[in-house]
């Protein structure tokens, strides 16, 4: 698929038995088919080649208003476009869809091969749980492979699921270390060589302002109807729709950041080092400023996407205990004091630096002391000076993320 590494792809086709009623699943498959048909009808008369971006602009909000999730929408217009393209290249007629079948992205299902269950995320926030029927032997083969997409269909007598698995033929050996520090308002990424030289530093803004705006609206409504909001339909709906926006904004952001990070890591042959969120303690800065408002799930979601995109490209992801990474001196280990906004200073050895950069540097050092055989290097010699933006951040500061983010996902 993506990346330059050779990959093997194989599908595992299984019978699937819905647990409970299958009404919603039928409804989803019909809605999906009709949506594909709607897109086919609309683009059949267009003779120019349609880019993904164009398709997104034309159909995304329409499909979302039908109750689809972001990745459903993407699958639908891409599938419709491929149908039109192949029909035209064969000189055929406009395709008319009859069969009930839907292509579902990795982000819209949960697969549990140990228990042989599949949870599909459907339209309007519904889910369907299916029991998968296949021999242990057939399934066992795919342990260690990653799956990225599935097709669910109804053939008149029952449901079938084909899950697409892939495996890389070889894995990448890291040449550099990419440390990522996630914060409330930004994600800071630093790439170091194995002997401690900083070669890239980037900072991506998070959509925290947008998220907070929705969060504040929810709180405001809840305060106003403190006793009754759960029971008044209109009020409950208003709260749900803000919740939905929060979920969409974070997923969109997480996907895009995951993709950018993994591309960059592939380019530099990096092992990716993340903070191990399981070890976050109550008094951690992240909990203080963030958890009470939005929750750790924001970080979990971003990490999930980074890991997923990285594994797709055969890159290694390692999680490191983040204790002390944003408060200790990377040179002597003493506790740092705040010098001015975002700048920390060591009273013992006078080390001074940008708070987020220090966090990535400490993550890098922890990684090296734990995993690398070449010993712990000193502080990176070319660490950026505290009174200037770190080199990688100058000029292109936050640009990449904000521009593509707003283009793609403007609501
Ligand atoms: Zn120090």
Short mmCIF file of N, CA, C and O in Angstrom, two decimals, residues 232-307:
data_model
loop_
_atom_site.label_atom_id
_atom_site.label_comp_id
_atom_site.label_asym_id
_atom_site.label_seq_id
_atom_site.Cartn_x
_atom_site.Cartn_y
_atom_site.Cartn_z
N UNK A 232 -34.86 16.41 28.63
CA UNK A 232 -35.50 17.21 27.58
C UNK A 232 -34.82 16.89 26.26
O UNK A 232 -33.60 17.04 26.12
N UNK A 233 -35.58 16.46 25.30
CA UNK A 233 -35.00 15.93 24.07
C UNK A 233 -34.13 16.96 23.34
O UNK A 233 -33.00 16.68 22.95
N UNK A 234 -34.67 18.16 23.17
CA UNK A 234 -33.93 19.20 22.45
C UNK A 234 -32.60 19.52 23.12
O UNK A 234 -31.58 19.67 22.46
N UNK A 235 -32.61 19.60 24.43
CA UNK A 235 -31.40 19.92 25.18
C UNK A 235 -30.39 18.79 25.06
O UNK A 235 -29.20 19.01 24.81
N UNK A 236 -30.90 17.59 25.20
CA UNK A 236 -30.03 16.40 25.09
C UNK A 236 -29.41 16.35 23.69
O UNK A 236 -28.21 16.10 23.55
N UNK A 237 -30.21 16.63 22.68
CA UNK A 237 -29.69 16.62 21.30
C UNK A 237 -28.60 17.65 21.09
O UNK A 237 -27.60 17.39 20.42
N UNK A 238 -28.82 18.84 21.67
CA UNK A 238 -27.82 19.90 21.52
C UNK A 238 -26.50 19.44 22.13
O UNK A 238 -25.43 19.61 21.53
N UNK A 239 -26.56 18.82 23.30
CA UNK A 239 -25.36 18.35 23.97
C UNK A 239 -24.70 17.25 23.13
O UNK A 239 -23.48 17.25 22.91
N UNK A 240 -25.51 16.32 22.62
CA UNK A 240 -24.97 15.24 21.80
C UNK A 240 -24.27 15.77 20.55
O UNK A 240 -23.24 15.25 20.15
N UNK A 241 -24.85 16.81 19.95
CA UNK A 241 -24.23 17.26 18.71
C UNK A 241 -22.90 17.95 18.98
O UNK A 241 -21.97 17.86 18.19
N UNK A 242 -22.78 18.63 20.13
CA UNK A 242 -21.46 19.18 20.48
C UNK A 242 -20.48 18.04 20.74
O UNK A 242 -19.32 18.10 20.35
N UNK A 243 -20.96 16.99 21.39
CA UNK A 243 -20.12 15.83 21.65
C UNK A 243 -19.64 15.19 20.35
O UNK A 243 -18.48 14.83 20.21
N UNK A 244 -20.53 15.12 19.40
CA UNK A 244 -20.20 14.54 18.09
C UNK A 244 -19.14 15.39 17.38
O UNK A 244 -18.20 14.86 16.80
N UNK A 245 -19.29 16.72 17.47
CA UNK A 245 -18.30 17.60 16.85
C UNK A 245 -16.93 17.38 17.50
O UNK A 245 -15.92 17.31 16.84
N UNK A 246 -16.93 17.27 18.84
CA UNK A 246 -15.66 17.06 19.54
C UNK A 246 -15.01 15.76 19.05
O UNK A 246 -13.82 15.73 18.75
N UNK A 247 -15.81 14.72 18.93
CA UNK A 247 -15.27 13.43 18.47
C UNK A 247 -14.73 13.54 17.04
O UNK A 247 -13.64 13.07 16.74
N UNK A 248 -15.49 14.19 16.17
CA UNK A 248 -15.03 14.30 14.78
C UNK A 248 -13.76 15.13 14.67
O UNK A 248 -12.85 14.77 13.94
N UNK A 249 -13.72 16.23 15.38
CA UNK A 249 -12.54 17.10 15.30
C UNK A 249 -11.31 16.34 15.77
O UNK A 249 -10.26 16.36 15.13
N UNK A 250 -11.43 15.63 16.90
CA UNK A 250 -10.25 14.90 17.40
C UNK A 250 -9.84 13.79 16.46
O UNK A 250 -8.66 13.62 16.19
N UNK A 251 -10.80 13.04 15.95
CA UNK A 251 -10.42 11.94 15.03
C UNK A 251 -9.75 12.49 13.78
O UNK A 251 -8.71 11.99 13.35
N UNK A 252 -10.36 13.51 13.18
CA UNK A 252 -9.78 14.08 11.98
C UNK A 252 -8.35 14.54 12.24
O UNK A 252 -7.44 14.27 11.47
N UNK A 253 -8.18 15.23 13.36
CA UNK A 253 -6.85 15.74 13.71
C UNK A 253 -5.89 14.58 13.92
O UNK A 253 -4.78 14.56 13.41
N UNK A 254 -6.34 13.60 14.70
CA UNK A 254 -5.47 12.47 15.03
C UNK A 254 -5.04 11.70 13.78
O UNK A 254 -3.87 11.35 13.63
N UNK A 255 -5.96 11.50 12.86
CA UNK A 255 -5.63 10.81 11.62
C UNK A 255 -4.57 11.56 10.84
O UNK A 255 -3.60 11.00 10.38
N UNK A 256 -4.81 12.86 10.72
CA UNK A 256 -3.90 13.63 9.90
C UNK A 256 -2.52 13.73 10.54
O UNK A 256 -1.50 13.60 9.87
N UNK A 257 -2.49 13.92 11.86
CA UNK A 257 -1.20 14.00 12.54
C UNK A 257 -0.49 12.65 12.44
O UNK A 257 0.71 12.59 12.16
N UNK A 258 -1.22 11.56 12.67
CA UNK A 258 -0.63 10.23 12.59
C UNK A 258 0.02 10.00 11.23
O UNK A 258 1.14 9.49 11.13
N UNK A 259 -0.67 10.42 10.21
CA UNK A 259 -0.17 10.25 8.85
C UNK A 259 1.10 11.07 8.61
O UNK A 259 2.09 10.56 8.09
N UNK A 260 1.07 12.33 9.04
CA UNK A 260 2.24 13.20 8.87
C UNK A 260 3.45 12.66 9.62
O UNK A 260 4.56 12.60 9.08
N UNK A 261 3.21 12.26 10.87
CA UNK A 261 4.29 11.77 11.71
C UNK A 261 4.91 10.52 11.09
O UNK A 261 6.13 10.40 10.99
N UNK A 262 4.06 9.60 10.65
CA UNK A 262 4.58 8.35 10.11
C UNK A 262 5.33 8.57 8.80
O UNK A 262 6.35 7.93 8.55
N UNK A 263 4.85 9.49 7.98
CA UNK A 263 5.56 9.79 6.74
C UNK A 263 6.96 10.33 7.02
O UNK A 263 7.93 9.94 6.40
N UNK A 264 7.00 11.23 7.99
CA UNK A 264 8.28 11.84 8.36
C UNK A 264 9.22 10.78 8.95
O UNK A 264 10.41 10.73 8.66
N UNK A 265 8.65 9.91 9.78
CA UNK A 265 9.45 8.87 10.41
C UNK A 265 9.99 7.90 9.36
O UNK A 265 11.13 7.43 9.45
N UNK A 266 9.19 7.62 8.35
CA UNK A 266 9.63 6.72 7.29
C UNK A 266 10.79 7.36 6.52
O UNK A 266 11.77 6.73 6.21
N UNK A 267 10.64 8.65 6.27
CA UNK A 267 11.66 9.37 5.52
C UNK A 267 13.01 9.33 6.26
O UNK A 267 14.05 9.19 5.65
N UNK A 268 12.94 9.43 7.59
CA UNK A 268 14.18 9.46 8.37
C UNK A 268 14.51 8.11 8.99
O UNK A 268 15.39 8.03 9.83
N UNK A 269 13.78 7.08 8.63
CA UNK A 269 13.98 5.75 9.21
C UNK A 269 14.01 5.81 10.74
O UNK A 269 14.94 5.32 11.37
N UNK A 270 12.98 6.42 11.31
CA UNK A 270 12.99 6.63 12.76
C UNK A 270 12.26 5.55 13.51
O UNK A 270 11.28 4.99 13.02
N UNK A 271 12.72 5.30 14.71
CA UNK A 271 11.88 4.60 15.68
C UNK A 271 11.12 5.72 16.39
O UNK A 271 11.67 6.78 16.68
N UNK A 272 9.82 5.51 16.61
CA UNK A 272 9.01 6.58 17.20
C UNK A 272 8.87 6.35 18.70
O UNK A 272 8.48 5.27 19.13
N UNK A 273 9.20 7.37 19.48
CA UNK A 273 9.11 7.24 20.93
C UNK A 273 7.98 8.11 21.46
O UNK A 273 7.95 9.31 21.25
N UNK A 274 7.02 7.45 22.10
CA UNK A 274 5.87 8.16 22.67
C UNK A 274 5.88 8.04 24.18
O UNK A 274 6.55 7.18 24.74
N UNK A 275 5.09 8.90 24.82
CA UNK A 275 4.94 8.78 26.27
C UNK A 275 3.98 7.63 26.58
O UNK A 275 2.97 7.48 25.92
N UNK A 276 4.32 6.87 27.60
CA UNK A 276 3.43 5.80 28.02
C UNK A 276 2.35 6.39 28.93
O UNK A 276 2.60 6.74 30.07
N UNK A 277 1.16 6.52 28.38
CA UNK A 277 0.10 7.23 29.12
C UNK A 277 -0.38 6.47 30.34
O UNK A 277 -0.96 7.03 31.25
N UNK A 278 -0.12 5.17 30.37
CA UNK A 278 -0.54 4.38 31.53
C UNK A 278 0.15 4.89 32.79
O UNK A 278 -0.34 4.73 33.89
N UNK A 279 1.31 5.50 32.60
CA UNK A 279 2.09 5.93 33.75
C UNK A 279 1.83 7.37 34.18
O UNK A 279 2.50 7.88 35.05
N UNK A 280 0.87 8.01 33.53
CA UNK A 280 0.61 9.39 33.91
C UNK A 280 0.03 9.47 35.31
O UNK A 280 -0.96 8.82 35.62
N UNK A 281 0.63 10.27 36.12
CA UNK A 281 0.17 10.39 37.50
C UNK A 281 -0.68 11.65 37.69
O UNK A 281 -0.65 12.55 36.88
N UNK A 282 -1.37 11.66 38.79
CA UNK A 282 -2.29 12.76 39.08
C UNK A 282 -1.65 14.15 38.98
O UNK A 282 -2.23 15.08 38.47
N UNK A 283 -0.45 14.25 39.50
CA UNK A 283 0.15 15.58 39.56
C UNK A 283 0.88 15.96 38.27
O UNK A 283 1.56 16.96 38.19
N UNK A 284 0.72 15.14 37.26
CA UNK A 284 1.38 15.46 36.00
C UNK A 284 0.79 16.72 35.37
O UNK A 284 -0.40 16.97 35.46
N UNK A 285 1.64 17.45 34.67
CA UNK A 285 1.17 18.69 34.04
C UNK A 285 -0.01 18.43 33.12
O UNK A 285 -0.91 19.23 32.98
N UNK A 286 0.03 17.26 32.45
CA UNK A 286 -1.02 16.99 31.48
C UNK A 286 -2.37 16.83 32.14
O UNK A 286 -3.38 17.24 31.63
N UNK A 287 -2.36 16.19 33.29
CA UNK A 287 -3.63 16.04 33.98
C UNK A 287 -4.14 17.38 34.46
O UNK A 287 -5.30 17.70 34.34
N UNK A 288 -3.22 18.16 35.01
CA UNK A 288 -3.63 19.44 35.56
C UNK A 288 -4.33 20.30 34.54
O UNK A 288 -5.42 20.78 34.74
N UNK A 289 -3.68 20.49 33.42
CA UNK A 289 -4.20 21.50 32.51
C UNK A 289 -5.23 20.93 31.56
O UNK A 289 -5.96 21.64 30.91
N UNK A 290 -5.33 19.63 31.44
CA UNK A 290 -6.08 19.06 30.34
C UNK A 290 -7.14 18.07 30.78
O UNK A 290 -8.30 18.14 30.40
N UNK A 291 -6.75 17.18 31.63
CA UNK A 291 -7.61 16.04 31.92
C UNK A 291 -8.97 16.44 32.41
O UNK A 291 -9.99 15.90 32.02
N UNK A 292 -8.99 17.44 33.28
CA UNK A 292 -10.26 17.80 33.86
C UNK A 292 -11.20 18.39 32.80
O UNK A 292 -12.40 18.38 32.94
N UNK A 293 -10.63 18.90 31.74
CA UNK A 293 -11.47 19.51 30.72
C UNK A 293 -11.82 18.53 29.59
O UNK A 293 -12.95 18.42 29.18
N UNK A 294 -10.84 17.88 29.06
CA UNK A 294 -11.13 17.05 27.88
C UNK A 294 -10.82 15.57 28.06
O UNK A 294 -11.36 14.74 27.37
N UNK A 295 -9.91 15.29 28.96
CA UNK A 295 -9.67 13.88 29.21
C UNK A 295 -8.48 13.31 28.45
O UNK A 295 -8.08 13.82 27.42
N UNK A 296 -7.95 12.26 29.03
CA UNK A 296 -6.78 11.63 28.44
C UNK A 296 -7.09 10.98 27.10
O UNK A 296 -6.19 10.67 26.33
N UNK A 297 -8.36 10.78 26.82
CA UNK A 297 -8.71 10.11 25.57
C UNK A 297 -8.21 10.88 24.36
O UNK A 297 -7.96 10.31 23.31
N UNK A 298 -8.05 12.17 24.51
CA UNK A 298 -7.51 12.97 23.41
C UNK A 298 -6.11 12.47 23.05
O UNK A 298 -5.79 12.24 21.89
N UNK A 299 -5.28 12.28 24.09
CA UNK A 299 -3.94 11.75 23.85
C UNK A 299 -3.97 10.32 23.33
O UNK A 299 -3.22 9.94 22.44
N UNK A 300 -4.85 9.52 23.92
CA UNK A 300 -4.95 8.12 23.50
C UNK A 300 -5.28 8.03 22.02
O UNK A 300 -4.73 7.21 21.29
N UNK A 301 -6.20 8.86 21.59
CA UNK A 301 -6.64 8.84 20.21
C UNK A 301 -5.50 9.21 19.27
O UNK A 301 -5.29 8.56 18.26
N UNK A 302 -4.76 10.25 19.63
CA UNK A 302 -3.64 10.65 18.79
C UNK A 302 -2.60 9.54 18.74
O UNK A 302 -2.10 9.18 17.68
N UNK A 303 -2.30 8.98 19.90
CA UNK A 303 -1.30 7.91 19.93
C UNK A 303 -1.76 6.71 19.12
O UNK A 303 -0.97 6.08 18.42
N UNK A 304 -3.04 6.39 19.23
CA UNK A 304 -3.58 5.27 18.46
C UNK A 304 -3.31 5.47 16.97
O UNK A 304 -2.85 4.56 16.28
N UNK A 305 -3.56 6.67 16.49
CA UNK A 305 -3.38 6.93 15.07
C UNK A 305 -1.91 6.94 14.66
O UNK A 305 -1.55 6.44 13.60
N UNK A 306 -1.07 7.50 15.53
CA UNK A 306 0.36 7.49 15.22
C UNK A 306 0.86 6.04 15.14
O UNK A 306 1.54 5.64 14.20
N UNK A 307 0.47 5.24 16.12
CA UNK A 307 0.91 3.84 16.13
C UNK A 307 0.41 3.09 14.92
O UNK A 307 1.13 2.32 14.30
#
